[in-house]
Amino acid sequence: MEAHYADLWHRIAQAVPDRPAIVTVGEGSMTYGEFDDAASRFAALVAELGLRRDDKVSILLHNRPEWLVTFAGSIRVGIVPVSLNFRYRAHEVARLLDDSDSAAVVYAASLAPVVAEAVSILGRPIALLQVQDVDAELLPGAMDFREHLARDPLAYEDPVDGDFFMYTGGTTGAPKAAVWSVRQMLSMQVYNAYVTAGRPLPQTPEDVVRLATDPAHGRIIALALSPYMHGTALTTVINALLLGGTVVVLPTAKFDPVGAVRAIVDERVTRVAVAGDAIALPLLEAAEEMGITELPLLESVLSSGMRFSDTTKARLHALGPVVITDILASTEGGAVALGITRSVDDLPARFRLTPGTVILDDALEEVQSLPGAAGRIAFTGGMPRGYYKDAAKTAANFVEIRGRRHIIAGDLVRVEADGYIELLGRGATVVNSGGEKVFPAEVEESLLGHPAVRDAVVFGIPDDRWGEVVAAAIAVDDPSSLSRSEVISHVGAELAGYKKPKRLLVVADLERSGSGKVDLARLRARLLQEETQ
């Protein structure tokens, strides 16, 4: 089906204008008609600012209605929305504003100090649209998002195909902007959206509207507890709107497990997006503390980006007839494998490749049909155009093999006899902490900026809640006199909080080999030994 998210949402809004599209718990709701109107007013606002097709608007917001309004309004007129990580520090934000050539940034007032410093570092004009999530003064030159959204809407025209930038987590280096065509993104999501909801695949835009408004189909009520800046959370909510469902938003930026459980119960949520154990475990603990033993309306839990243990899944299945979909995905390739369980009888969870996914050996031959074979996952379906302004990385990661374009992921797998796959790990050294990717070299550079640190190496160590946490070993002249908290605070002042080392080994020498390599196994063992003493 050739279609565009903005056009389909507009059509649904015309059919059911009074249906709730977005509900912010405790604050109110936005109907489909109001959502469509707000998107149109945002399109008018950016046009008034002088932005034209292919100009970029960065989004630095927590999960809020304004995130979705900015996204919908931008793609309606060919403006490119750029998803930024709200956990980033000023110099990280500045780098991405510069890298993406953003002409404007929509940001939360609670993040205004970060934005102010980032704009100072950026050193060029950029339009500032401030969302008042807290009571705060506008930054100099900034506009109030809601006040300026009150202006006349832009007359609706069929949307042109444009792009959407989603930054990678820095798995193999600094974050890179994957350039998605909005139409390509939709064509890739149609199967996921409709099949997981138990609905037939639409063939035309008219089918989309009919399926979204047919009372015979149950309403999807979706709550993303992981940030919209991540693919699984974003597609969960935009696909819910495609299905004529309702998106539920929590009122606080910080994850509140008790508030999330209350919202699931009170708003009759049917679909939740999490980031593995990091979110699911606190959610389960909150439910137990509240005396909630059943969530009979919850139909689906989706997770991507980090470890999702079978123990946690079993506890979720005990709450009701929930289908759990554990997604192996990347920013560039979307979902490449799924581990689906419908009850505790399906545990331990096992993964199958999605359509369009192959396994390549070292000779780039496909081996997914050979039991026992091992290789890297690659995807041949819908994918980004490439990385923005990085032809070399695009050529390296988007490879044409036997006439087909492939995106080669870092995931190593082995083919099992019955067609399932065994996950062996990642080929890169990335640390995956709570779904956030941490590139060790970036943290090492920050550590080496501390005047007392002579040498540093960063790695991940297992953690029951976060899957992995960042650990580091540093070499200093006098290990006994160094304050560990001071070093960790030094990193925290420069990088996002999740990049700070949670475990720190301080030694006189890292004992590098002649080739400069470090024995990470020895350092991990020593660090764990120190913690048990």
PDB file of N, CA and C in Angstrom, residues 151-247:
ATOM      1  N   ARG A 151      -2.193  29.975  16.422  1.00  0.00           N
ATOM      2  CA  ARG A 151      -2.403  30.732  15.188  1.00  0.00           C
ATOM      3  C   ARG A 151      -3.187  29.904  14.172  1.00  0.00           C
ATOM      4  N   ASP A 152      -3.521  30.533  13.054  1.00  0.00           N
ATOM      5  CA  ASP A 152      -4.350  29.867  12.049  1.00  0.00           C
ATOM      6  C   ASP A 152      -3.662  28.622  11.500  1.00  0.00           C
ATOM      7  N   PRO A 153      -4.435  27.543  11.306  1.00  0.00           N
ATOM      8  CA  PRO A 153      -3.851  26.320  10.736  1.00  0.00           C
ATOM      9  C   PRO A 153      -3.554  26.485   9.254  1.00  0.00           C
ATOM     10  N   LEU A 154      -2.709  25.602   8.757  1.00  0.00           N
ATOM     11  CA  LEU A 154      -2.381  25.584   7.338  1.00  0.00           C
ATOM     12  C   LEU A 154      -3.439  24.764   6.611  1.00  0.00           C
ATOM     13  N   ALA A 155      -3.913  25.267   5.485  1.00  0.00           N
ATOM     14  CA  ALA A 155      -4.894  24.512   4.701  1.00  0.00           C
ATOM     15  C   ALA A 155      -4.306  23.154   4.323  1.00  0.00           C
ATOM     16  N   TYR A 156      -5.123  22.109   4.452  1.00  0.00           N
ATOM     17  CA  TYR A 156      -4.606  20.760   4.208  1.00  0.00           C
ATOM     18  C   TYR A 156      -4.323  20.525   2.730  1.00  0.00           C
ATOM     19  N   GLU A 157      -3.153  19.964   2.464  1.00  0.00           N
ATOM     20  CA  GLU A 157      -2.790  19.485   1.134  1.00  0.00           C
ATOM     21  C   GLU A 157      -2.214  18.085   1.288  1.00  0.00           C
ATOM     22  N   ASP A 158      -2.343  17.278   0.253  1.00  0.00           N
ATOM     23  CA  ASP A 158      -1.771  15.935   0.321  1.00  0.00           C
ATOM     24  C   ASP A 158      -0.283  16.044   0.635  1.00  0.00           C
ATOM     25  N   PRO A 159       0.199  15.304   1.633  1.00  0.00           N
ATOM     26  CA  PRO A 159       1.603  15.423   2.026  1.00  0.00           C
ATOM     27  C   PRO A 159       2.548  14.849   0.976  1.00  0.00           C
ATOM     28  N   VAL A 160       3.704  15.487   0.865  1.00  0.00           N
ATOM     29  CA  VAL A 160       4.751  14.965  -0.008  1.00  0.00           C
ATOM     30  C   VAL A 160       5.612  14.008   0.809  1.00  0.00           C
ATOM     31  N   ASP A 161       6.278  13.099   0.123  1.00  0.00           N
ATOM     32  CA  ASP A 161       7.159  12.200   0.863  1.00  0.00           C
ATOM     33  C   ASP A 161       8.361  12.992   1.352  1.00  0.00           C
ATOM     34  N   GLY A 162       8.663  12.831   2.607  1.00  0.00           N
ATOM     35  CA  GLY A 162       9.822  13.479   3.203  1.00  0.00           C
ATOM     36  C   GLY A 162      10.577  12.477   4.037  1.00  0.00           C
ATOM     37  N   ASP A 163      11.478  12.984   4.851  1.00  0.00           N
ATOM     38  CA  ASP A 163      12.335  12.111   5.644  1.00  0.00           C
ATOM     39  C   ASP A 163      12.101  12.297   7.136  1.00  0.00           C
ATOM     40  N   PHE A 164      12.603  11.345   7.886  1.00  0.00           N
ATOM     41  CA  PHE A 164      12.624  11.380   9.344  1.00  0.00           C
ATOM     42  C   PHE A 164      13.999  10.893   9.774  1.00  0.00           C
ATOM     43  N   PHE A 165      14.663  11.671  10.650  1.00  0.00           N
ATOM     44  CA  PHE A 165      15.980  11.285  11.139  1.00  0.00           C
ATOM     45  C   PHE A 165      15.837  10.609  12.499  1.00  0.00           C
ATOM     46  N   MET A 166      16.367   9.409  12.598  1.00  0.00           N
ATOM     47  CA  MET A 166      16.437   8.735  13.888  1.00  0.00           C
ATOM     48  C   MET A 166      17.903   8.404  14.156  1.00  0.00           C
ATOM     49  N   TYR A 167      18.442   8.986  15.224  1.00  0.00           N
ATOM     50  CA  TYR A 167      19.857   8.765  15.521  1.00  0.00           C
ATOM     51  C   TYR A 167      20.081   7.390  16.128  1.00  0.00           C
ATOM     52  N   THR A 168      21.151   6.762  15.669  1.00  0.00           N
ATOM     53  CA  THR A 168      21.569   5.501  16.269  1.00  0.00           C
ATOM     54  C   THR A 168      22.053   5.775  17.685  1.00  0.00           C
ATOM     55  N   GLY A 169      22.139   4.711  18.472  1.00  0.00           N
ATOM     56  CA  GLY A 169      22.605   4.860  19.851  1.00  0.00           C
ATOM     57  C   GLY A 169      24.102   4.918  19.979  1.00  0.00           C
ATOM     58  N   GLY A 170      24.838   4.917  18.862  1.00  0.00           N
ATOM     59  CA  GLY A 170      26.287   4.954  18.950  1.00  0.00           C
ATOM     60  C   GLY A 170      26.882   3.575  19.155  1.00  0.00           C
ATOM     61  N   THR A 171      26.264   2.550  18.571  1.00  0.00           N
ATOM     62  CA  THR A 171      26.736   1.179  18.758  1.00  0.00           C
ATOM     63  C   THR A 171      28.167   1.004  18.275  1.00  0.00           C
ATOM     64  N   THR A 172      28.505   1.586  17.148  1.00  0.00           N
ATOM     65  CA  THR A 172      29.845   1.421  16.587  1.00  0.00           C
ATOM     66  C   THR A 172      30.517   2.771  16.381  1.00  0.00           C
ATOM     67  N   GLY A 173      30.252   3.715  17.232  1.00  0.00           N
ATOM     68  CA  GLY A 173      30.868   5.029  17.123  1.00  0.00           C
ATOM     69  C   GLY A 173      29.891   6.100  17.539  1.00  0.00           C
ATOM     70  N   ALA A 174      30.185   7.334  17.143  1.00  0.00           N
ATOM     71  CA  ALA A 174      29.296   8.437  17.480  1.00  0.00           C
ATOM     72  C   ALA A 174      27.934   8.219  16.827  1.00  0.00           C
ATOM     73  N   PRO A 175      26.846   8.718  17.445  1.00  0.00           N
ATOM     74  CA  PRO A 175      25.514   8.553  16.851  1.00  0.00           C
ATOM     75  C   PRO A 175      25.459   9.069  15.422  1.00  0.00           C
ATOM     76  N   LYS A 176      24.755   8.333  14.570  1.00  0.00           N
ATOM     77  CA  LYS A 176      24.592   8.701  13.171  1.00  0.00           C
ATOM     78  C   LYS A 176      23.103   8.800  12.873  1.00  0.00           C
ATOM     79  N   ALA A 177      22.731   9.750  12.019  1.00  0.00           N
ATOM     80  CA  ALA A 177      21.322   9.933  11.673  1.00  0.00           C
ATOM     81  C   ALA A 177      20.937   8.987  10.546  1.00  0.00           C
ATOM     82  N   ALA A 178      20.098   7.994  10.864  1.00  0.00           N
ATOM     83  CA  ALA A 178      19.540   7.124   9.837  1.00  0.00           C
ATOM     84  C   ALA A 178      18.393   7.876   9.167  1.00  0.00           C
ATOM     85  N   VAL A 179      18.453   7.992   7.850  1.00  0.00           N
ATOM     86  CA  VAL A 179      17.490   8.793   7.094  1.00  0.00           C
ATOM     87  C   VAL A 179      16.384   7.877   6.560  1.00  0.00           C
ATOM     88  N   TRP A 180      15.224   7.968   7.202  1.00  0.00           N
ATOM     89  CA  TRP A 180      14.070   7.163   6.798  1.00  0.00           C
ATOM     90  C   TRP A 180      13.132   7.986   5.919  1.00  0.00           C
ATOM     91  N   SER A 181      12.718   7.439   4.798  1.00  0.00           N
ATOM     92  CA  SER A 181      11.588   7.988   4.057  1.00  0.00           C
ATOM     93  C   SER A 181      10.324   7.698   4.854  1.00  0.00           C
ATOM     94  N   VAL A 182       9.461   8.697   5.010  1.00  0.00           N
ATOM     95  CA  VAL A 182       8.230   8.500   5.782  1.00  0.00           C
ATOM     96  C   VAL A 182       7.353   7.423   5.137  1.00  0.00           C
ATOM     97  N   ARG A 183       7.259   7.433   3.824  1.00  0.00           N
ATOM     98  CA  ARG A 183       6.451   6.413   3.144  1.00  0.00           C
ATOM     99  C   ARG A 183       7.076   5.021   3.311  1.00  0.00           C
ATOM    100  N   GLN A 184       8.401   4.950   3.238  1.00  0.00           N
ATOM    101  CA  GLN A 184       9.073   3.665   3.421  1.00  0.00           C
ATOM    102  C   GLN A 184       8.863   3.147   4.835  1.00  0.00           C
ATOM    103  N   MET A 185       8.912   4.072   5.789  1.00  0.00           N
ATOM    104  CA  MET A 185       8.700   3.703   7.185  1.00  0.00           C
ATOM    105  C   MET A 185       7.293   3.124   7.372  1.00  0.00           C
ATOM    106  N   LEU A 186       6.304   3.743   6.735  1.00  0.00           N
ATOM    107  CA  LEU A 186       4.934   3.236   6.838  1.00  0.00           C
ATOM    108  C   LEU A 186       4.805   1.862   6.187  1.00  0.00           C
ATOM    109  N   SER A 187       5.362   1.710   4.987  1.00  0.00           N
ATOM    110  CA  SER A 187       5.230   0.429   4.289  1.00  0.00           C
ATOM    111  C   SER A 187       5.855  -0.694   5.101  1.00  0.00           C
ATOM    112  N   MET A 188       6.925  -0.365   5.839  1.00  0.00           N
ATOM    113  CA  MET A 188       7.593  -1.358   6.673  1.00  0.00           C
ATOM    114  C   MET A 188       6.768  -1.678   7.914  1.00  0.00           C
ATOM    115  N   GLN A 189       5.994  -0.712   8.407  1.00  0.00           N
ATOM    116  CA  GLN A 189       5.255  -0.883   9.654  1.00  0.00           C
ATOM    117  C   GLN A 189       3.858  -1.477   9.475  1.00  0.00           C
ATOM    118  N   VAL A 190       3.331  -1.454   8.263  1.00  0.00           N
ATOM    119  CA  VAL A 190       1.955  -1.916   8.057  1.00  0.00           C
ATOM    120  C   VAL A 190       1.768  -3.343   8.566  1.00  0.00           C
ATOM    121  N   TYR A 191       2.695  -4.220   8.214  1.00  0.00           N
ATOM    122  CA  TYR A 191       2.580  -5.620   8.657  1.00  0.00           C
ATOM    123  C   TYR A 191       2.583  -5.692  10.182  1.00  0.00           C
ATOM    124  N   ASN A 192       3.552  -5.017  10.815  1.00  0.00           N
ATOM    125  CA  ASN A 192       3.647  -5.055  12.277  1.00  0.00           C
ATOM    126  C   ASN A 192       2.388  -4.502  12.932  1.00  0.00           C
ATOM    127  N   ALA A 193       1.887  -3.388  12.403  1.00  0.00           N
ATOM    128  CA  ALA A 193       0.738  -2.722  13.019  1.00  0.00           C
ATOM    129  C   ALA A 193      -0.516  -3.586  12.969  1.00  0.00           C
ATOM    130  N   TYR A 194      -0.799  -4.151  11.812  1.00  0.00           N
ATOM    131  CA  TYR A 194      -2.086  -4.831  11.632  1.00  0.00           C
ATOM    132  C   TYR A 194      -2.060  -6.293  12.079  1.00  0.00           C
ATOM    133  N   VAL A 195      -0.984  -6.988  11.784  1.00  0.00           N
ATOM    134  CA  VAL A 195      -0.934  -8.406  12.157  1.00  0.00           C
ATOM    135  C   VAL A 195      -0.906  -8.562  13.670  1.00  0.00           C
ATOM    136  N   THR A 196      -0.123  -7.721  14.367  1.00  0.00           N
ATOM    137  CA  THR A 196      -0.067  -7.835  15.830  1.00  0.00           C
ATOM    138  C   THR A 196      -1.394  -7.459  16.474  1.00  0.00           C
ATOM    139  N   ALA A 197      -2.216  -6.685  15.765  1.00  0.00           N
ATOM    140  CA  ALA A 197      -3.533  -6.312  16.293  1.00  0.00           C
ATOM    141  C   ALA A 197      -4.624  -7.283  15.850  1.00  0.00           C
ATOM    142  N   GLY A 198      -4.250  -8.310  15.089  1.00  0.00           N
ATOM    143  CA  GLY A 198      -5.237  -9.282  14.633  1.00  0.00           C
ATOM    144  C   GLY A 198      -6.188  -8.731  13.595  1.00  0.00           C
ATOM    145  N   ARG A 199      -5.715  -7.790  12.784  1.00  0.00           N
ATOM    146  CA  ARG A 199      -6.569  -7.183  11.760  1.00  0.00           C
ATOM    147  C   ARG A 199      -6.022  -7.499  10.371  1.00  0.00           C
ATOM    148  N   PRO A 200      -6.888  -7.528   9.365  1.00  0.00           N
ATOM    149  CA  PRO A 200      -6.414  -7.790   7.999  1.00  0.00           C
ATOM    150  C   PRO A 200      -5.561  -6.632   7.487  1.00  0.00           C
ATOM    151  N   LEU A 201      -4.668  -6.947   6.559  1.00  0.00           N
ATOM    152  CA  LEU A 201      -3.810  -5.913   5.994  1.00  0.00           C
ATOM    153  C   LEU A 201      -4.612  -5.018   5.052  1.00  0.00           C
ATOM    154  N   PRO A 202      -4.544  -3.702   5.222  1.00  0.00           N
ATOM    155  CA  PRO A 202      -5.256  -2.800   4.315  1.00  0.00           C
ATOM    156  C   PRO A 202      -4.551  -2.730   2.965  1.00  0.00           C
ATOM    157  N   GLN A 203      -5.334  -2.563   1.928  1.00  0.00           N
ATOM    158  CA  GLN A 203      -4.770  -2.442   0.580  1.00  0.00           C
ATOM    159  C   GLN A 203      -4.835  -1.011   0.062  1.00  0.00           C
ATOM    160  N   THR A 204      -5.694  -0.190   0.675  1.00  0.00           N
ATOM    161  CA  THR A 204      -5.885   1.188   0.233  1.00  0.00           C
ATOM    162  C   THR A 204      -6.044   2.089   1.455  1.00  0.00           C
ATOM    163  N   PRO A 205      -5.880   3.405   1.293  1.00  0.00           N
ATOM    164  CA  PRO A 205      -6.154   4.321   2.400  1.00  0.00           C
ATOM    165  C   PRO A 205      -7.587   4.195   2.916  1.00  0.00           C
ATOM    166  N   GLU A 206      -8.520   3.898   2.023  1.00  0.00           N
ATOM    167  CA  GLU A 206      -9.909   3.719   2.449  1.00  0.00           C
ATOM    168  C   GLU A 206     -10.037   2.517   3.389  1.00  0.00           C
ATOM    169  N   ASP A 207      -9.260   1.476   3.120  1.00  0.00           N
ATOM    170  CA  ASP A 207      -9.252   0.316   4.016  1.00  0.00           C
ATOM    171  C   ASP A 207      -8.751   0.702   5.403  1.00  0.00           C
ATOM    172  N   VAL A 208      -7.729   1.559   5.445  1.00  0.00           N
ATOM    173  CA  VAL A 208      -7.170   1.997   6.729  1.00  0.00           C
ATOM    174  C   VAL A 208      -8.242   2.683   7.558  1.00  0.00           C
ATOM    175  N   VAL A 209      -8.987   3.591   6.933  1.00  0.00           N
ATOM    176  CA  VAL A 209     -10.040   4.317   7.650  1.00  0.00           C
ATOM    177  C   VAL A 209     -11.140   3.361   8.095  1.00  0.00           C
ATOM    178  N   ARG A 210     -11.524   2.446   7.220  1.00  0.00           N
ATOM    179  CA  ARG A 210     -12.584   1.492   7.571  1.00  0.00           C
ATOM    180  C   ARG A 210     -12.171   0.632   8.766  1.00  0.00           C
ATOM    181  N   LEU A 211     -10.938   0.152   8.765  1.00  0.00           N
ATOM    182  CA  LEU A 211     -10.467  -0.696   9.860  1.00  0.00           C
ATOM    183  C   LEU A 211     -10.305   0.097  11.155  1.00  0.00           C
ATOM    184  N   ALA A 212      -9.952   1.380  11.022  1.00  0.00           N
ATOM    185  CA  ALA A 212      -9.761   2.218  12.207  1.00  0.00           C
ATOM    186  C   ALA A 212     -11.077   2.600  12.865  1.00  0.00           C
ATOM    187  N   THR A 213     -12.144   2.618  12.089  1.00  0.00           N
ATOM    188  CA  THR A 213     -13.423   3.106  12.614  1.00  0.00           C
ATOM    189  C   THR A 213     -14.462   2.006  12.803  1.00  0.00           C
ATOM    190  N   ASP A 214     -14.161   0.791  12.365  1.00  0.00           N
ATOM    191  CA  ASP A 214     -15.111  -0.317  12.473  1.00  0.00           C
ATOM    192  C   ASP A 214     -15.257  -0.730  13.940  1.00  0.00           C
ATOM    193  N   PRO A 215     -16.458  -0.608  14.528  1.00  0.00           N
ATOM    194  CA  PRO A 215     -16.642  -0.965  15.943  1.00  0.00           C
ATOM    195  C   PRO A 215     -16.459  -2.450  16.226  1.00  0.00           C
ATOM    196  N   ALA A 216     -16.417  -3.269  15.172  1.00  0.00           N
ATOM    197  CA  ALA A 216     -16.223  -4.710  15.378  1.00  0.00           C
ATOM    198  C   ALA A 216     -14.815  -5.024  15.867  1.00  0.00           C
ATOM    199  N   HIS A 217     -13.891  -4.093  15.614  1.00  0.00           N
ATOM    200  CA  HIS A 217     -12.514  -4.291  16.066  1.00  0.00           C
ATOM    201  C   HIS A 217     -12.318  -3.609  17.416  1.00  0.00           C
ATOM    202  N   GLY A 218     -11.693  -4.301  18.326  1.00  0.00           N
ATOM    203  CA  GLY A 218     -11.418  -3.709  19.631  1.00  0.00           C
ATOM    204  C   GLY A 218     -10.454  -2.536  19.513  1.00  0.00           C
ATOM    205  N   ARG A 219     -10.610  -1.576  20.405  1.00  0.00           N
ATOM    206  CA  ARG A 219      -9.753  -0.389  20.390  1.00  0.00           C
ATOM    207  C   ARG A 219      -8.380  -0.701  20.975  1.00  0.00           C
ATOM    208  N   ILE A 220      -7.348  -0.236  20.282  1.00  0.00           N
ATOM    209  CA  ILE A 220      -5.985  -0.306  20.806  1.00  0.00           C
ATOM    210  C   ILE A 220      -5.777   0.902  21.715  1.00  0.00           C
ATOM    211  N   ILE A 221      -5.376   0.663  22.948  1.00  0.00           N
ATOM    212  CA  ILE A 221      -5.031   1.750  23.869  1.00  0.00           C
ATOM    213  C   ILE A 221      -3.587   1.510  24.287  1.00  0.00           C
ATOM    214  N   ALA A 222      -2.694   2.366  23.811  1.00  0.00           N
ATOM    215  CA  ALA A 222      -1.259   2.100  23.893  1.00  0.00           C
ATOM    216  C   ALA A 222      -0.550   3.048  24.848  1.00  0.00           C
ATOM    217  N   LEU A 223       0.352   2.483  25.620  1.00  0.00           N
ATOM    218  CA  LEU A 223       1.186   3.251  26.545  1.00  0.00           C
ATOM    219  C   LEU A 223       2.638   2.855  26.313  1.00  0.00           C
ATOM    220  N   ALA A 224       3.454   3.801  25.870  1.00  0.00           N
ATOM    221  CA  ALA A 224       4.886   3.550  25.692  1.00  0.00           C
ATOM    222  C   ALA A 224       5.620   4.039  26.932  1.00  0.00           C
ATOM    223  N   LEU A 225       6.242   3.117  27.652  1.00  0.00           N
ATOM    224  CA  LEU A 225       6.987   3.478  28.853  1.00  0.00           C
ATOM    225  C   LEU A 225       8.458   3.706  28.550  1.00  0.00           C
ATOM    226  N   SER A 226       8.900   3.298  27.382  1.00  0.00           N
ATOM    227  CA  SER A 226      10.232   3.669  26.914  1.00  0.00           C
ATOM    228  C   SER A 226      10.086   4.935  26.070  1.00  0.00           C
ATOM    229  N   PRO A 227      11.162   5.705  25.884  1.00  0.00           N
ATOM    230  CA  PRO A 227      11.046   7.018  25.226  1.00  0.00           C
ATOM    231  C   PRO A 227      10.715   6.931  23.740  1.00  0.00           C
ATOM    232  N   TYR A 228       9.949   7.912  23.256  1.00  0.00           N
ATOM    233  CA  TYR A 228       9.593   7.977  21.843  1.00  0.00           C
ATOM    234  C   TYR A 228      10.825   8.105  20.950  1.00  0.00           C
ATOM    235  N   MET A 229      11.943   8.562  21.495  1.00  0.00           N
ATOM    236  CA  MET A 229      13.156   8.702  20.680  1.00  0.00           C
ATOM    237  C   MET A 229      13.675   7.340  20.229  1.00  0.00           C
ATOM    238  N   HIS A 230      13.170   6.247  20.842  1.00  0.00           N
ATOM    239  CA  HIS A 230      13.546   4.899  20.443  1.00  0.00           C
ATOM    240  C   HIS A 230      12.472   4.320  19.525  1.00  0.00           C
ATOM    241  N   GLY A 231      12.902   3.527  18.561  1.00  0.00           N
ATOM    242  CA  GLY A 231      12.019   3.072  17.504  1.00  0.00           C
ATOM    243  C   GLY A 231      10.802   2.298  17.965  1.00  0.00           C
ATOM    244  N   THR A 232      10.971   1.362  18.899  1.00  0.00           N
ATOM    245  CA  THR A 232       9.841   0.530  19.318  1.00  0.00           C
ATOM    246  C   THR A 232       8.754   1.360  19.990  1.00  0.00           C
ATOM    247  N   ALA A 233       9.157   2.288  20.858  1.00  0.00           N
ATOM    248  CA  ALA A 233       8.169   3.145  21.519  1.00  0.00           C
ATOM    249  C   ALA A 233       7.446   4.020  20.503  1.00  0.00           C
ATOM    250  N   LEU A 234       8.216   4.623  19.589  1.00  0.00           N
ATOM    251  CA  LEU A 234       7.601   5.518  18.609  1.00  0.00           C
ATOM    252  C   LEU A 234       6.634   4.762  17.704  1.00  0.00           C
ATOM    253  N   THR A 235       7.056   3.626  17.172  1.00  0.00           N
ATOM    254  CA  THR A 235       6.157   2.895  16.275  1.00  0.00           C
ATOM    255  C   THR A 235       4.944   2.350  17.025  1.00  0.00           C
ATOM    256  N   THR A 236       5.101   2.045  18.303  1.00  0.00           N
ATOM    257  CA  THR A 236       3.946   1.596  19.096  1.00  0.00           C
ATOM    258  C   THR A 236       2.856   2.660  19.113  1.00  0.00           C
ATOM    259  N   VAL A 237       3.238   3.921  19.313  1.00  0.00           N
ATOM    260  CA  VAL A 237       2.218   4.968  19.434  1.00  0.00           C
ATOM    261  C   VAL A 237       1.721   5.458  18.076  1.00  0.00           C
ATOM    262  N   ILE A 238       2.613   5.605  17.099  1.00  0.00           N
ATOM    263  CA  ILE A 238       2.117   6.093  15.803  1.00  0.00           C
ATOM    264  C   ILE A 238       1.284   5.022  15.104  1.00  0.00           C
ATOM    265  N   ASN A 239       1.594   3.762  15.357  1.00  0.00           N
ATOM    266  CA  ASN A 239       0.760   2.701  14.784  1.00  0.00           C
ATOM    267  C   ASN A 239      -0.584   2.596  15.503  1.00  0.00           C
ATOM    268  N   ALA A 240      -0.606   2.887  16.803  1.00  0.00           N
ATOM    269  CA  ALA A 240      -1.885   2.921  17.518  1.00  0.00           C
ATOM    270  C   ALA A 240      -2.802   3.975  16.904  1.00  0.00           C
ATOM    271  N   LEU A 241      -2.247   5.120  16.533  1.00  0.00           N
ATOM    272  CA  LEU A 241      -3.042   6.169  15.884  1.00  0.00           C
ATOM    273  C   LEU A 241      -3.474   5.736  14.489  1.00  0.00           C
ATOM    274  N   LEU A 242      -2.642   4.952  13.821  1.00  0.00           N
ATOM    275  CA  LEU A 242      -2.999   4.428  12.504  1.00  0.00           C
ATOM    276  C   LEU A 242      -4.198   3.481  12.596  1.00  0.00           C
ATOM    277  N   LEU A 243      -4.310   2.803  13.732  1.00  0.00           N
ATOM    278  CA  LEU A 243      -5.394   1.840  13.947  1.00  0.00           C
ATOM    279  C   LEU A 243      -6.637   2.483  14.568  1.00  0.00           C
ATOM    280  N   GLY A 244      -6.599   3.809  14.720  1.00  0.00           N
ATOM    281  CA  GLY A 244      -7.740   4.488  15.333  1.00  0.00           C
ATOM    282  C   GLY A 244      -7.788   4.319  16.832  1.00  0.00           C
ATOM    283  N   GLY A 245      -6.655   3.980  17.436  1.00  0.00           N
ATOM    284  CA  GLY A 245      -6.594   3.768  18.875  1.00  0.00           C
ATOM    285  C   GLY A 245      -6.292   5.036  19.643  1.00  0.00           C
ATOM    286  N   THR A 246      -5.961   4.860  20.906  1.00  0.00           N
ATOM    287  CA  THR A 246      -5.672   5.984  21.798  1.00  0.00           C
ATOM    288  C   THR A 246      -4.288   5.792  22.403  1.00  0.00           C
ATOM    289  N   VAL A 247      -3.513   6.869  22.413  1.00  0.00           N
ATOM    290  CA  VAL A 247      -2.183   6.869  23.029  1.00  0.00           C
ATOM    291  C   VAL A 247      -2.303   7.458  24.425  1.00  0.00           C
TER     292      VAL A 247
END
